[in-house]
Structure formats: structure tokens, C-alpha cells
Backbone as a printed PyTorch tensor [residue, N CA C, xyz], in Angstrom:
tensor([[[131.0040, 184.6780,  56.8620],
         [130.1640, 185.8500,  57.2780],
         [131.0730, 187.0070,  57.6770]],

        [[132.3320, 186.7900,  57.6820],
         [133.2820, 187.8720,  58.0490],
         [133.3960, 188.8550,  56.9780]],

        [[132.9490, 188.6440,  55.6290],
         [132.9450, 189.6070,  54.7270],
         [132.1170, 190.7320,  55.0200]],

        [[131.0860, 190.6690,  55.8650],
         [130.3420, 191.6940,  56.2430],
         [131.0190, 192.5420,  57.1810]],

        [[131.7070, 191.8570,  58.1670],
         [132.5390, 192.5470,  59.2340],
         [133.5410, 193.4100,  58.7470]],

        [[134.3180, 192.8710,  57.7500],
         [135.5260, 193.6910,  57.2110],
         [135.0220, 194.7050,  56.2260]],

        [[133.7700, 194.8660,  55.9030],
         [133.2880, 195.9540,  55.0410],
         [132.9570, 197.1590,  55.8280]],

        [[133.0620, 197.0760,  57.0970],
         [132.8890, 198.3330,  57.9290],
         [133.9930, 199.2110,  57.8770]],

        [[133.5890, 200.4970,  57.7700],
         [134.5980, 201.6320,  57.6190],
         [135.5470, 201.7540,  58.6980]],

        [[135.1650, 201.5830,  60.0640],
         [136.0330, 201.6860,  61.0250],
         [137.0060, 200.5100,  61.1780]],

        [[136.6200, 199.3800,  60.5960],
         [137.6220, 198.2500,  60.3990],
         [138.7670, 198.5300,  59.5280]],

        [[138.3660, 199.1930,  58.4130],
         [139.3520, 199.5020,  57.3100],
         [140.3720, 200.5600,  57.8880]],

        [[139.7760, 201.4890,  58.6900],
         [140.5830, 202.5830,  59.3520],
         [141.5470, 201.9030,  60.3440]],

        [[141.0310, 200.9940,  61.0340],
         [141.7430, 200.3940,  62.0940],
         [143.0170, 199.5510,  61.4720]],

        [[142.6850, 199.0020,  60.3380],
         [143.6770, 198.1540,  59.5800],
         [144.8710, 199.1690,  59.0430]],

        [[144.3900, 200.3620,  58.6510],
         [145.4470, 201.3160,  58.1610],
         [146.3480, 201.7850,  59.3190]],

        [[145.6220, 202.0070,  60.4530],
         [146.3890, 202.4930,  61.5870],
         [147.2960, 201.4780,  61.9980]],

        [[146.9690, 200.2020,  62.0020],
         [147.8220, 199.0930,  62.4910],
         [149.0510, 198.9180,  61.5970]],

        [[148.7140, 199.0120,  60.2260],
         [149.8750, 198.9100,  59.2890],
         [150.8160, 200.0860,  59.3940]],

        [[150.3670, 201.1860,  59.5710],
         [151.1380, 202.4120,  59.6300],
         [151.8080, 202.3800,  60.9750]],

        [[151.3940, 201.6910,  61.8920],
         [151.9260, 201.6980,  63.2700],
         [151.8470, 203.1370,  63.8950]],

        [[150.6550, 203.7350,  63.7750],
         [150.4790, 205.0110,  64.1970],
         [149.8060, 205.0020,  65.7110]],

        [[150.4420, 205.4940,  66.6530],
         [150.0200, 205.5960,  68.0640],
         [148.7170, 206.5620,  68.0510]],

        [[147.4830, 205.7880,  68.5040],
         [146.3800, 206.4570,  68.5290],
         [145.8240, 206.4370,  69.9450]],

        [[145.8560, 207.5100,  70.6860],
         [145.4150, 207.3270,  72.0430],
         [143.8630, 207.1520,  72.1370]],

        [[143.4080, 206.2690,  72.7930],
         [141.9590, 205.9970,  72.8660],
         [141.4080, 204.8530,  71.8870]],

        [[142.3370, 204.6740,  70.7540],
         [141.9220, 203.7000,  69.9000],
         [142.4940, 202.2720,  70.2890]],

        [[143.5580, 202.4680,  71.0120],
         [144.3260, 201.1670,  71.4190],
         [143.7010, 200.6560,  72.6780]],

        [[142.7260, 199.6080,  72.6340],
         [142.1060, 199.2040,  73.8520],
         [142.5820, 197.6870,  74.0380]],

        [[143.8740, 197.4730,  74.3940],
         [144.2420, 196.3220,  74.5650],
         [145.2950, 196.0150,  75.6180]]])
């Protein structure tokens, strides 16, 4: 059922940001 989760646009953007290691203030909630 994760295939539906990973089809979300924000998830794809999050992956791109993670791979690029770009500091995003407000996006990093950890």
C-alpha cells in the first residue's frame, strides 16, 4: 500500500531535497 504514499507530489519533493541535501527551513521537522 506504500505505492500510493510514494505517489504523492510532496513526497517526491522531499526525496529530491533529501538527496540534494538542501537546507530547507520549516521543512525539516526532526
